[in-house]
Amino acid sequence: MWTIKQIFDGEYGCEELQPGEKPKVAVTLVNEQGEKKSVTVEDEWLTDNDLDVGSQWPIIHLRYGVIVANKKTERYVIAVSDSVDYPIIISRTWHDFPCAEGEYYALYDAIDMENAISILDLLKNDETSRARTKLKKSLACVGPYVDTISEVVLDDMIPDEWYDAWKEMEGIITISKHVPGYWEEDIQTQEL
């Protein structure tokens, strides 16, 4: 967890704000381990969200991984976040038959957090085959929440509590090339 340690007013020197540009401030954050980092945000955003020195900074810690399956015609993205108490899994499938040619997506929300974390730990340790097997077993008894939807519909179906994390993962999910791997990052939320 990050806490606001200091807030510095923006210095614009000789340069003035551009039309429509809002004043920004530099915010110094510190975590429980004493690590520091700085971010720049609009001053108005801090005020609108009642953030001041000592406030907890709205950051989501996101872990996600990509598993390629079914002879490379399908990819699964599995994600967990410290701000949501359930994982999310999204699959992208390429169908190559006349009436349904193209890319389709499915959204799963029925896998438990323990299994999701276990799968991500395997991916983090480059145990891709074991991660793929565990995911396959985990999904064997559940169907997707929504299935065979387009990228636009998928964007609308993502639960609100996953919105900021989804925007971070969206490129990996919707890119046409499979990009297997594991990622872990902190994301600043857009709304509180």
Short mmCIF file of N, CA and C in Angstrom, two decimals:
data_model
loop_
_atom_site.label_atom_id
_atom_site.label_comp_id
_atom_site.label_asym_id
_atom_site.label_seq_id
_atom_site.Cartn_x
_atom_site.Cartn_y
_atom_site.Cartn_z
N MET A 1 0.84 -1.18 0.00
CA MET A 1 0.00 0.00 0.00
C MET A 1 0.88 1.25 0.00
N TRP A 2 0.51 2.21 -0.79
CA TRP A 2 1.25 3.46 -0.91
C TRP A 2 0.48 4.57 -0.21
N THR A 3 1.20 5.44 0.48
CA THR A 3 0.62 6.56 1.20
C THR A 3 1.24 7.85 0.69
N ILE A 4 0.45 8.91 0.64
CA ILE A 4 0.97 10.20 0.19
C ILE A 4 1.84 10.79 1.28
N LYS A 5 3.10 11.04 0.94
CA LYS A 5 4.04 11.62 1.90
C LYS A 5 4.13 13.14 1.72
N GLN A 6 4.21 13.59 0.46
CA GLN A 6 4.31 15.02 0.18
C GLN A 6 3.59 15.34 -1.11
N ILE A 7 3.11 16.59 -1.21
CA ILE A 7 2.49 17.09 -2.43
C ILE A 7 3.19 18.40 -2.77
N PHE A 8 3.74 18.49 -3.97
CA PHE A 8 4.43 19.69 -4.42
C PHE A 8 3.63 20.34 -5.54
N ASP A 9 3.41 21.66 -5.41
CA ASP A 9 2.74 22.38 -6.49
C ASP A 9 3.59 22.31 -7.74
N GLY A 10 2.92 22.22 -8.89
CA GLY A 10 3.64 22.16 -10.15
C GLY A 10 4.37 23.47 -10.42
N GLU A 11 5.54 23.35 -11.01
CA GLU A 11 6.30 24.54 -11.39
C GLU A 11 6.31 24.59 -12.91
N TYR A 12 5.76 25.66 -13.44
CA TYR A 12 5.66 25.78 -14.89
C TYR A 12 6.69 26.73 -15.47
N GLY A 13 7.51 27.37 -14.61
CA GLY A 13 8.58 28.25 -15.08
C GLY A 13 8.04 29.30 -16.02
N CYS A 14 8.69 29.46 -17.14
CA CYS A 14 8.27 30.47 -18.11
C CYS A 14 7.08 30.00 -18.93
N GLU A 15 6.85 28.70 -18.91
CA GLU A 15 5.76 28.15 -19.72
C GLU A 15 4.44 28.28 -18.98
N GLU A 16 3.44 28.68 -19.71
CA GLU A 16 2.10 28.76 -19.14
C GLU A 16 1.35 27.48 -19.49
N LEU A 17 0.24 27.28 -18.80
CA LEU A 17 -0.61 26.13 -19.12
C LEU A 17 -1.20 26.32 -20.51
N GLN A 18 -1.29 25.23 -21.23
CA GLN A 18 -1.94 25.26 -22.53
C GLN A 18 -3.44 25.39 -22.34
N PRO A 19 -4.17 25.90 -23.33
CA PRO A 19 -5.63 25.99 -23.20
C PRO A 19 -6.23 24.63 -22.87
N GLY A 20 -7.06 24.58 -21.84
CA GLY A 20 -7.71 23.35 -21.42
C GLY A 20 -6.88 22.49 -20.49
N GLU A 21 -5.59 22.79 -20.34
CA GLU A 21 -4.72 22.03 -19.46
C GLU A 21 -4.95 22.45 -18.01
N LYS A 22 -5.01 21.48 -17.12
CA LYS A 22 -5.26 21.75 -15.71
C LYS A 22 -3.95 21.71 -14.94
N PRO A 23 -3.84 22.51 -13.87
CA PRO A 23 -2.62 22.50 -13.06
C PRO A 23 -2.34 21.11 -12.49
N LYS A 24 -1.06 20.73 -12.49
CA LYS A 24 -0.66 19.43 -11.97
C LYS A 24 0.25 19.61 -10.76
N VAL A 25 0.32 18.56 -9.96
CA VAL A 25 1.19 18.55 -8.80
C VAL A 25 2.01 17.27 -8.81
N ALA A 26 3.18 17.33 -8.17
CA ALA A 26 4.02 16.14 -8.00
C ALA A 26 3.70 15.56 -6.63
N VAL A 27 3.45 14.27 -6.59
CA VAL A 27 3.08 13.60 -5.34
C VAL A 27 4.15 12.56 -5.03
N THR A 28 4.70 12.63 -3.82
CA THR A 28 5.66 11.63 -3.37
C THR A 28 4.92 10.59 -2.55
N LEU A 29 5.10 9.33 -2.92
CA LEU A 29 4.43 8.22 -2.25
C LEU A 29 5.46 7.37 -1.52
N VAL A 30 5.06 6.76 -0.42
CA VAL A 30 5.93 5.86 0.32
C VAL A 30 5.12 4.62 0.71
N ASN A 31 5.76 3.44 0.66
CA ASN A 31 5.06 2.22 1.07
C ASN A 31 5.57 1.72 2.41
N GLU A 32 5.06 0.56 2.85
CA GLU A 32 5.42 0.02 4.16
C GLU A 32 6.90 -0.32 4.28
N GLN A 33 7.55 -0.60 3.15
CA GLN A 33 8.98 -0.95 3.16
C GLN A 33 9.87 0.30 3.09
N GLY A 34 9.27 1.47 3.05
CA GLY A 34 10.03 2.72 2.98
C GLY A 34 10.45 3.12 1.57
N GLU A 35 9.99 2.36 0.56
CA GLU A 35 10.30 2.71 -0.82
C GLU A 35 9.52 3.96 -1.20
N LYS A 36 10.12 4.79 -2.04
CA LYS A 36 9.47 6.03 -2.48
C LYS A 36 9.32 6.04 -3.99
N LYS A 37 8.28 6.72 -4.44
CA LYS A 37 8.15 6.98 -5.87
C LYS A 37 7.33 8.25 -6.04
N SER A 38 7.46 8.86 -7.19
CA SER A 38 6.75 10.11 -7.47
C SER A 38 5.82 9.92 -8.65
N VAL A 39 4.67 10.57 -8.57
CA VAL A 39 3.71 10.58 -9.67
C VAL A 39 3.26 12.02 -9.86
N THR A 40 2.81 12.33 -11.06
CA THR A 40 2.27 13.66 -11.36
C THR A 40 0.80 13.49 -11.72
N VAL A 41 -0.05 14.25 -11.06
CA VAL A 41 -1.49 14.18 -11.30
C VAL A 41 -2.07 15.58 -11.30
N GLU A 42 -3.29 15.69 -11.82
CA GLU A 42 -3.98 16.98 -11.78
C GLU A 42 -4.35 17.30 -10.34
N ASP A 43 -4.11 18.51 -9.93
CA ASP A 43 -4.45 18.96 -8.59
C ASP A 43 -5.94 18.79 -8.31
N GLU A 44 -6.74 19.06 -9.32
CA GLU A 44 -8.21 18.92 -9.19
C GLU A 44 -8.60 17.48 -8.86
N TRP A 45 -7.90 16.50 -9.45
CA TRP A 45 -8.20 15.09 -9.20
C TRP A 45 -7.96 14.75 -7.73
N LEU A 46 -6.86 15.27 -7.16
CA LEU A 46 -6.60 15.05 -5.73
C LEU A 46 -7.73 15.61 -4.88
N THR A 47 -8.13 16.84 -5.18
CA THR A 47 -9.19 17.51 -4.42
C THR A 47 -10.52 16.76 -4.56
N ASP A 48 -10.86 16.40 -5.79
CA ASP A 48 -12.14 15.70 -6.04
C ASP A 48 -12.22 14.37 -5.29
N ASN A 49 -11.06 13.74 -5.04
CA ASN A 49 -11.04 12.44 -4.37
C ASN A 49 -10.60 12.53 -2.91
N ASP A 50 -10.59 13.76 -2.37
CA ASP A 50 -10.24 13.99 -0.95
C ASP A 50 -8.91 13.35 -0.58
N LEU A 51 -7.92 13.48 -1.45
CA LEU A 51 -6.60 12.93 -1.18
C LEU A 51 -5.67 14.03 -0.70
N ASP A 52 -4.97 13.76 0.38
CA ASP A 52 -4.04 14.72 0.96
C ASP A 52 -2.88 13.95 1.59
N VAL A 53 -1.92 14.65 2.16
CA VAL A 53 -0.81 14.00 2.83
C VAL A 53 -1.36 13.03 3.88
N GLY A 54 -0.87 11.79 3.85
CA GLY A 54 -1.33 10.76 4.78
C GLY A 54 -2.40 9.85 4.20
N SER A 55 -3.00 10.25 3.06
CA SER A 55 -4.03 9.43 2.43
C SER A 55 -3.42 8.22 1.74
N GLN A 56 -4.19 7.13 1.69
CA GLN A 56 -3.76 5.94 0.94
C GLN A 56 -3.91 6.25 -0.54
N TRP A 57 -2.89 5.93 -1.33
CA TRP A 57 -2.92 6.20 -2.76
C TRP A 57 -3.68 5.09 -3.48
N PRO A 58 -4.57 5.46 -4.40
CA PRO A 58 -5.39 4.45 -5.09
C PRO A 58 -4.63 3.72 -6.19
N ILE A 59 -3.90 2.68 -5.79
CA ILE A 59 -3.14 1.87 -6.74
C ILE A 59 -3.62 0.43 -6.65
N ILE A 60 -3.79 -0.18 -7.80
CA ILE A 60 -4.16 -1.59 -7.88
C ILE A 60 -2.89 -2.38 -8.21
N HIS A 61 -2.66 -3.45 -7.48
CA HIS A 61 -1.56 -4.35 -7.84
C HIS A 61 -2.18 -5.46 -8.70
N LEU A 62 -1.69 -5.59 -9.91
CA LEU A 62 -2.26 -6.52 -10.89
C LEU A 62 -1.23 -7.58 -11.26
N ARG A 63 -1.68 -8.84 -11.24
CA ARG A 63 -0.89 -9.97 -11.74
C ARG A 63 -1.70 -10.62 -12.84
N TYR A 64 -1.07 -10.85 -14.00
CA TYR A 64 -1.80 -11.56 -15.05
C TYR A 64 -0.83 -12.32 -15.94
N GLY A 65 -1.37 -13.35 -16.56
CA GLY A 65 -0.57 -14.20 -17.42
C GLY A 65 -1.36 -14.66 -18.62
N VAL A 66 -0.63 -15.05 -19.66
CA VAL A 66 -1.25 -15.51 -20.90
C VAL A 66 -0.83 -16.96 -21.13
N ILE A 67 -1.82 -17.81 -21.39
CA ILE A 67 -1.58 -19.22 -21.70
C ILE A 67 -2.14 -19.47 -23.10
N VAL A 68 -1.32 -20.01 -23.98
CA VAL A 68 -1.75 -20.36 -25.33
C VAL A 68 -2.11 -21.83 -25.34
N ALA A 69 -3.27 -22.16 -25.93
CA ALA A 69 -3.78 -23.54 -25.89
C ALA A 69 -4.35 -23.96 -27.24
N ASN A 70 -4.83 -25.19 -27.28
CA ASN A 70 -5.53 -25.76 -28.43
C ASN A 70 -4.81 -25.51 -29.76
N LYS A 71 -3.57 -25.96 -29.83
CA LYS A 71 -2.75 -25.84 -31.04
C LYS A 71 -2.67 -24.39 -31.51
N LYS A 72 -2.55 -23.50 -30.56
CA LYS A 72 -2.35 -22.06 -30.79
C LYS A 72 -3.56 -21.37 -31.42
N THR A 73 -4.74 -21.95 -31.30
CA THR A 73 -5.94 -21.26 -31.79
C THR A 73 -6.67 -20.54 -30.67
N GLU A 74 -6.19 -20.70 -29.45
CA GLU A 74 -6.88 -20.09 -28.31
C GLU A 74 -5.85 -19.57 -27.31
N ARG A 75 -6.14 -18.42 -26.72
CA ARG A 75 -5.30 -17.88 -25.65
C ARG A 75 -6.19 -17.55 -24.46
N TYR A 76 -5.66 -17.80 -23.28
CA TYR A 76 -6.35 -17.45 -22.04
C TYR A 76 -5.53 -16.41 -21.31
N VAL A 77 -6.18 -15.41 -20.81
CA VAL A 77 -5.55 -14.42 -19.95
C VAL A 77 -6.20 -14.57 -18.59
N ILE A 78 -5.38 -14.83 -17.58
CA ILE A 78 -5.88 -15.01 -16.22
C ILE A 78 -5.29 -13.89 -15.37
N ALA A 79 -6.14 -13.25 -14.55
CA ALA A 79 -5.68 -12.09 -13.78
C ALA A 79 -6.26 -12.08 -12.37
N VAL A 80 -5.45 -11.58 -11.45
CA VAL A 80 -5.90 -11.32 -10.07
C VAL A 80 -5.46 -9.91 -9.71
N SER A 81 -6.21 -9.31 -8.81
CA SER A 81 -5.93 -7.95 -8.38
C SER A 81 -6.12 -7.86 -6.88
N ASP A 82 -5.36 -7.00 -6.24
CA ASP A 82 -5.53 -6.85 -4.79
C ASP A 82 -6.74 -5.99 -4.43
N SER A 83 -7.42 -5.45 -5.43
CA SER A 83 -8.60 -4.62 -5.15
C SER A 83 -9.92 -5.33 -5.45
N VAL A 84 -9.86 -6.53 -6.03
CA VAL A 84 -11.06 -7.29 -6.36
C VAL A 84 -10.90 -8.68 -5.76
N ASP A 85 -11.96 -9.19 -5.14
CA ASP A 85 -11.82 -10.46 -4.42
C ASP A 85 -12.10 -11.70 -5.27
N TYR A 86 -12.14 -11.54 -6.58
CA TYR A 86 -12.26 -12.70 -7.47
C TYR A 86 -11.39 -12.49 -8.70
N PRO A 87 -10.85 -13.56 -9.26
CA PRO A 87 -10.02 -13.43 -10.48
C PRO A 87 -10.91 -13.31 -11.71
N ILE A 88 -10.27 -13.02 -12.81
CA ILE A 88 -11.00 -12.94 -14.07
C ILE A 88 -10.18 -13.70 -15.12
N ILE A 89 -10.88 -14.39 -16.00
CA ILE A 89 -10.23 -15.11 -17.09
C ILE A 89 -10.94 -14.73 -18.38
N ILE A 90 -10.14 -14.41 -19.38
CA ILE A 90 -10.69 -14.06 -20.69
C ILE A 90 -10.02 -14.96 -21.71
N SER A 91 -10.81 -15.53 -22.62
CA SER A 91 -10.20 -16.33 -23.68
C SER A 91 -10.46 -15.66 -25.02
N ARG A 92 -9.54 -15.86 -25.92
CA ARG A 92 -9.68 -15.40 -27.30
C ARG A 92 -9.49 -16.62 -28.18
N THR A 93 -10.46 -16.88 -29.03
CA THR A 93 -10.43 -18.07 -29.89
C THR A 93 -10.55 -17.65 -31.34
N TRP A 94 -9.80 -18.31 -32.19
CA TRP A 94 -9.93 -18.12 -33.63
C TRP A 94 -10.73 -19.29 -34.18
N HIS A 95 -11.91 -19.01 -34.74
CA HIS A 95 -12.75 -20.04 -35.37
C HIS A 95 -12.50 -19.98 -36.87
N ASP A 96 -12.25 -21.13 -37.44
CA ASP A 96 -11.94 -21.19 -38.87
C ASP A 96 -12.90 -22.12 -39.59
N PHE A 97 -14.18 -21.80 -39.47
CA PHE A 97 -15.14 -22.53 -40.27
C PHE A 97 -16.11 -21.51 -40.87
N PRO A 98 -16.69 -21.82 -42.02
CA PRO A 98 -17.39 -20.84 -42.86
C PRO A 98 -18.40 -19.93 -42.14
N CYS A 99 -19.23 -20.46 -41.28
CA CYS A 99 -20.27 -19.62 -40.69
C CYS A 99 -19.79 -18.82 -39.49
N ALA A 100 -18.61 -19.10 -38.99
CA ALA A 100 -18.15 -18.38 -37.80
C ALA A 100 -16.66 -18.06 -37.86
N GLU A 101 -16.22 -17.60 -39.03
CA GLU A 101 -14.80 -17.30 -39.16
C GLU A 101 -14.47 -16.00 -38.43
N GLY A 102 -13.39 -16.01 -37.69
CA GLY A 102 -12.96 -14.79 -37.01
C GLY A 102 -12.60 -15.04 -35.56
N GLU A 103 -12.32 -13.92 -34.85
CA GLU A 103 -11.92 -13.98 -33.46
C GLU A 103 -13.12 -13.76 -32.55
N TYR A 104 -13.18 -14.57 -31.48
CA TYR A 104 -14.24 -14.44 -30.51
C TYR A 104 -13.66 -14.51 -29.11
N TYR A 105 -14.35 -13.92 -28.18
CA TYR A 105 -13.87 -13.84 -26.81
C TYR A 105 -14.89 -14.45 -25.86
N ALA A 106 -14.40 -14.92 -24.72
CA ALA A 106 -15.27 -15.42 -23.65
C ALA A 106 -14.73 -14.86 -22.34
N LEU A 107 -15.63 -14.62 -21.42
CA LEU A 107 -15.29 -14.08 -20.11
C LEU A 107 -15.71 -15.08 -19.04
N TYR A 108 -14.75 -15.49 -18.20
CA TYR A 108 -15.01 -16.44 -17.13
C TYR A 108 -14.86 -15.73 -15.78
N ASP A 109 -15.71 -16.08 -14.84
CA ASP A 109 -15.56 -15.52 -13.48
C ASP A 109 -15.84 -16.57 -12.40
N ALA A 110 -15.79 -17.85 -12.78
CA ALA A 110 -16.18 -18.89 -11.84
C ALA A 110 -15.01 -19.67 -11.24
N ILE A 111 -13.79 -19.26 -11.50
CA ILE A 111 -12.64 -19.93 -10.92
C ILE A 111 -12.31 -19.24 -9.59
N ASP A 112 -11.87 -20.00 -8.59
CA ASP A 112 -11.61 -19.36 -7.30
C ASP A 112 -10.22 -18.73 -7.27
N MET A 113 -10.04 -17.81 -6.31
CA MET A 113 -8.81 -17.03 -6.20
C MET A 113 -7.59 -17.92 -5.95
N GLU A 114 -7.75 -18.95 -5.13
CA GLU A 114 -6.63 -19.84 -4.82
C GLU A 114 -6.07 -20.50 -6.07
N ASN A 115 -6.96 -21.04 -6.91
CA ASN A 115 -6.53 -21.66 -8.17
C ASN A 115 -5.88 -20.65 -9.10
N ALA A 116 -6.47 -19.46 -9.19
CA ALA A 116 -5.93 -18.43 -10.07
C ALA A 116 -4.51 -18.05 -9.65
N ILE A 117 -4.30 -17.85 -8.35
CA ILE A 117 -2.98 -17.49 -7.85
C ILE A 117 -1.99 -18.62 -8.11
N SER A 118 -2.43 -19.85 -7.91
CA SER A 118 -1.57 -21.00 -8.17
C SER A 118 -1.14 -21.06 -9.63
N ILE A 119 -2.06 -20.82 -10.54
CA ILE A 119 -1.76 -20.82 -11.97
C ILE A 119 -0.78 -19.69 -12.30
N LEU A 120 -1.00 -18.52 -11.74
CA LEU A 120 -0.10 -17.40 -11.99
C LEU A 120 1.29 -17.66 -11.43
N ASP A 121 1.36 -18.31 -10.26
CA ASP A 121 2.66 -18.66 -9.69
C ASP A 121 3.43 -19.61 -10.62
N LEU A 122 2.71 -20.56 -11.22
CA LEU A 122 3.35 -21.46 -12.18
C LEU A 122 3.87 -20.69 -13.39
N LEU A 123 3.07 -19.75 -13.90
CA LEU A 123 3.52 -18.95 -15.04
C LEU A 123 4.73 -18.09 -14.68
N LYS A 124 4.70 -17.53 -13.48
CA LYS A 124 5.82 -16.70 -13.02
C LYS A 124 7.11 -17.51 -12.98
N ASN A 125 7.00 -18.79 -12.64
CA ASN A 125 8.16 -19.68 -12.55
C ASN A 125 8.44 -20.41 -13.86
N ASP A 126 7.85 -19.93 -14.96
CA ASP A 126 8.04 -20.51 -16.30
C ASP A 126 7.61 -21.97 -16.39
N GLU A 127 6.62 -22.36 -15.63
CA GLU A 127 6.07 -23.71 -15.69
C GLU A 127 4.77 -23.66 -16.50
N THR A 128 4.92 -23.29 -17.77
CA THR A 128 3.77 -23.04 -18.65
C THR A 128 2.91 -24.27 -18.86
N SER A 129 3.52 -25.42 -19.06
CA SER A 129 2.77 -26.66 -19.30
C SER A 129 1.90 -27.00 -18.09
N ARG A 130 2.47 -26.91 -16.90
CA ARG A 130 1.70 -27.19 -15.67
C ARG A 130 0.59 -26.17 -15.48
N ALA A 131 0.87 -24.90 -15.80
CA ALA A 131 -0.15 -23.85 -15.68
C ALA A 131 -1.31 -24.13 -16.64
N ARG A 132 -0.99 -24.52 -17.88
CA ARG A 132 -2.02 -24.83 -18.88
C ARG A 132 -2.89 -26.00 -18.42
N THR A 133 -2.27 -27.05 -17.87
CA THR A 133 -3.00 -28.22 -17.38
C THR A 133 -3.91 -27.84 -16.21
N LYS A 134 -3.39 -27.06 -15.28
CA LYS A 134 -4.18 -26.65 -14.11
C LYS A 134 -5.37 -25.77 -14.54
N LEU A 135 -5.13 -24.86 -15.49
CA LEU A 135 -6.22 -24.02 -15.98
C LEU A 135 -7.29 -24.87 -16.67
N LYS A 136 -6.85 -25.81 -17.49
CA LYS A 136 -7.80 -26.68 -18.20
C LYS A 136 -8.67 -27.44 -17.20
N LYS A 137 -8.07 -27.98 -16.13
CA LYS A 137 -8.84 -28.70 -15.11
C LYS A 137 -9.78 -27.76 -14.36
N SER A 138 -9.32 -26.55 -14.09
CA SER A 138 -10.15 -25.58 -13.36
C SER A 138 -11.37 -25.16 -14.17
N LEU A 139 -11.22 -25.07 -15.49
CA LEU A 139 -12.32 -24.63 -16.33
C LEU A 139 -13.20 -25.79 -16.83
N ALA A 140 -12.77 -27.03 -16.57
CA ALA A 140 -13.50 -28.20 -17.08
C ALA A 140 -14.93 -28.26 -16.57
N CYS A 141 -15.16 -27.83 -15.35
CA CYS A 141 -16.50 -27.96 -14.77
C CYS A 141 -17.29 -26.65 -14.77
N VAL A 142 -16.74 -25.60 -15.37
CA VAL A 142 -17.48 -24.33 -15.44
C VAL A 142 -17.51 -23.83 -16.87
N GLY A 143 -18.57 -23.18 -17.20
CA GLY A 143 -18.66 -22.56 -18.51
C GLY A 143 -18.37 -21.07 -18.38
N PRO A 144 -18.19 -20.41 -19.50
CA PRO A 144 -17.93 -18.98 -19.44
C PRO A 144 -19.16 -18.20 -18.99
N TYR A 145 -18.91 -17.05 -18.40
CA TYR A 145 -19.98 -16.13 -18.01
C TYR A 145 -20.66 -15.60 -19.26
N VAL A 146 -19.86 -15.21 -20.24
CA VAL A 146 -20.35 -14.85 -21.57
C VAL A 146 -19.43 -15.51 -22.58
N ASP A 147 -19.96 -15.85 -23.75
CA ASP A 147 -19.18 -16.60 -24.72
C ASP A 147 -19.44 -16.08 -26.13
N THR A 148 -18.49 -16.31 -27.01
CA THR A 148 -18.57 -16.00 -28.43
C THR A 148 -19.01 -14.55 -28.66
N ILE A 149 -18.28 -13.63 -28.05
CA ILE A 149 -18.61 -12.22 -28.20
C ILE A 149 -17.46 -11.50 -28.91
N SER A 150 -17.77 -10.36 -29.46
CA SER A 150 -16.76 -9.57 -30.16
C SER A 150 -15.95 -8.76 -29.15
N GLU A 151 -14.88 -8.15 -29.64
CA GLU A 151 -14.04 -7.31 -28.78
C GLU A 151 -14.83 -6.16 -28.19
N VAL A 152 -15.72 -5.55 -28.97
CA VAL A 152 -16.52 -4.42 -28.50
C VAL A 152 -17.47 -4.86 -27.38
N VAL A 153 -18.13 -6.00 -27.55
CA VAL A 153 -19.03 -6.50 -26.52
C VAL A 153 -18.25 -6.89 -25.27
N LEU A 154 -17.08 -7.50 -25.45
CA LEU A 154 -16.25 -7.86 -24.31
C LEU A 154 -15.92 -6.63 -23.48
N ASP A 155 -15.56 -5.54 -24.15
CA ASP A 155 -15.24 -4.29 -23.46
C ASP A 155 -16.42 -3.84 -22.59
N ASP A 156 -17.63 -4.02 -23.08
CA ASP A 156 -18.83 -3.63 -22.32
C ASP A 156 -19.14 -4.61 -21.18
N MET A 157 -18.72 -5.87 -21.32
CA MET A 157 -19.07 -6.89 -20.34
C MET A 157 -18.11 -6.96 -19.15
N ILE A 158 -16.94 -6.34 -19.25
CA ILE A 158 -15.97 -6.38 -18.14
C ILE A 158 -16.59 -5.74 -16.92
N PRO A 159 -16.61 -6.41 -15.77
CA PRO A 159 -17.19 -5.83 -14.55
C PRO A 159 -16.51 -4.51 -14.18
N ASP A 160 -17.29 -3.57 -13.66
CA ASP A 160 -16.77 -2.24 -13.32
C ASP A 160 -15.54 -2.29 -12.43
N GLU A 161 -15.54 -3.21 -11.46
CA GLU A 161 -14.41 -3.27 -10.53
C GLU A 161 -13.11 -3.72 -11.21
N TRP A 162 -13.22 -4.23 -12.43
CA TRP A 162 -12.04 -4.64 -13.19
C TRP A 162 -11.66 -3.63 -14.26
N TYR A 163 -12.36 -2.50 -14.34
CA TYR A 163 -12.17 -1.56 -15.44
C TYR A 163 -10.73 -1.11 -15.61
N ASP A 164 -10.10 -0.59 -14.56
CA ASP A 164 -8.73 -0.07 -14.68
C ASP A 164 -7.74 -1.16 -15.04
N ALA A 165 -7.89 -2.34 -14.44
CA ALA A 165 -7.01 -3.46 -14.76
C ALA A 165 -7.24 -3.92 -16.20
N TRP A 166 -8.48 -3.94 -16.63
CA TRP A 166 -8.82 -4.35 -18.00
C TRP A 166 -8.13 -3.44 -19.01
N LYS A 167 -8.14 -2.16 -18.77
CA LYS A 167 -7.51 -1.22 -19.71
C LYS A 167 -6.01 -1.50 -19.81
N GLU A 168 -5.40 -1.96 -18.74
CA GLU A 168 -3.97 -2.30 -18.76
C GLU A 168 -3.72 -3.59 -19.55
N MET A 169 -4.64 -4.56 -19.47
CA MET A 169 -4.46 -5.87 -20.10
C MET A 169 -5.03 -5.94 -21.51
N GLU A 170 -5.86 -5.00 -21.87
CA GLU A 170 -6.64 -5.08 -23.11
C GLU A 170 -5.77 -5.34 -24.35
N GLY A 171 -4.64 -4.68 -24.46
CA GLY A 171 -3.79 -4.88 -25.63
C GLY A 171 -3.28 -6.31 -25.75
N ILE A 172 -2.87 -6.90 -24.64
CA ILE A 172 -2.38 -8.29 -24.64
C ILE A 172 -3.50 -9.24 -25.03
N ILE A 173 -4.71 -8.94 -24.62
CA ILE A 173 -5.84 -9.82 -24.90
C ILE A 173 -6.29 -9.71 -26.35
N THR A 174 -6.37 -8.49 -26.88
CA THR A 174 -6.98 -8.29 -28.19
C THR A 174 -5.99 -8.26 -29.35
N ILE A 175 -4.69 -8.20 -29.07
CA ILE A 175 -3.70 -8.22 -30.16
C ILE A 175 -3.84 -9.53 -30.94
N SER A 176 -3.59 -9.49 -32.23
CA SER A 176 -3.79 -10.70 -33.04
C SER A 176 -2.72 -11.75 -32.79
N LYS A 177 -1.53 -11.34 -32.36
CA LYS A 177 -0.45 -12.28 -32.11
C LYS A 177 -0.53 -12.81 -30.67
N HIS A 178 -0.26 -14.09 -30.49
CA HIS A 178 -0.20 -14.66 -29.14
C HIS A 178 1.07 -14.18 -28.44
N VAL A 179 0.93 -13.68 -27.24
CA VAL A 179 2.08 -13.22 -26.46
C VAL A 179 2.03 -13.91 -25.10
N PRO A 180 2.51 -15.16 -25.01
CA PRO A 180 2.46 -15.86 -23.73
C PRO A 180 3.44 -15.22 -22.74
N GLY A 181 3.12 -15.33 -21.46
CA GLY A 181 4.03 -14.80 -20.45
C GLY A 181 3.32 -14.44 -19.16
N TYR A 182 4.05 -13.72 -18.33
CA TYR A 182 3.58 -13.33 -17.00
C TYR A 182 3.93 -11.86 -16.77
N TRP A 183 2.98 -11.11 -16.21
CA TRP A 183 3.19 -9.70 -15.92
C TRP A 183 2.69 -9.38 -14.52
N GLU A 184 3.35 -8.41 -13.90
CA GLU A 184 2.95 -7.95 -12.58
C GLU A 184 3.24 -6.45 -12.53
N GLU A 185 2.24 -5.66 -12.17
CA GLU A 185 2.45 -4.22 -12.15
C GLU A 185 1.44 -3.50 -11.25
N ASP A 186 1.79 -2.28 -10.91
CA ASP A 186 0.90 -1.41 -10.15
C ASP A 186 0.24 -0.45 -11.12
N ILE A 187 -1.06 -0.26 -10.95
CA ILE A 187 -1.83 0.60 -11.83
C ILE A 187 -2.53 1.66 -11.01
N GLN A 188 -2.40 2.90 -11.41
CA GLN A 188 -3.13 3.96 -10.74
C GLN A 188 -4.57 3.92 -11.21
N THR A 189 -5.51 3.90 -10.27
CA THR A 189 -6.91 3.88 -10.64
C THR A 189 -7.33 5.25 -11.16
N GLN A 190 -8.34 5.26 -12.00
CA GLN A 190 -8.84 6.51 -12.55
C GLN A 190 -9.94 7.10 -11.67
N GLU A 191 -10.65 6.25 -10.99
CA GLU A 191 -11.73 6.73 -10.13
C GLU A 191 -11.68 5.98 -8.81
N LEU A 192 -12.16 6.63 -7.77
CA LEU A 192 -12.21 5.98 -6.46
C LEU A 192 -13.63 5.61 -6.13
#
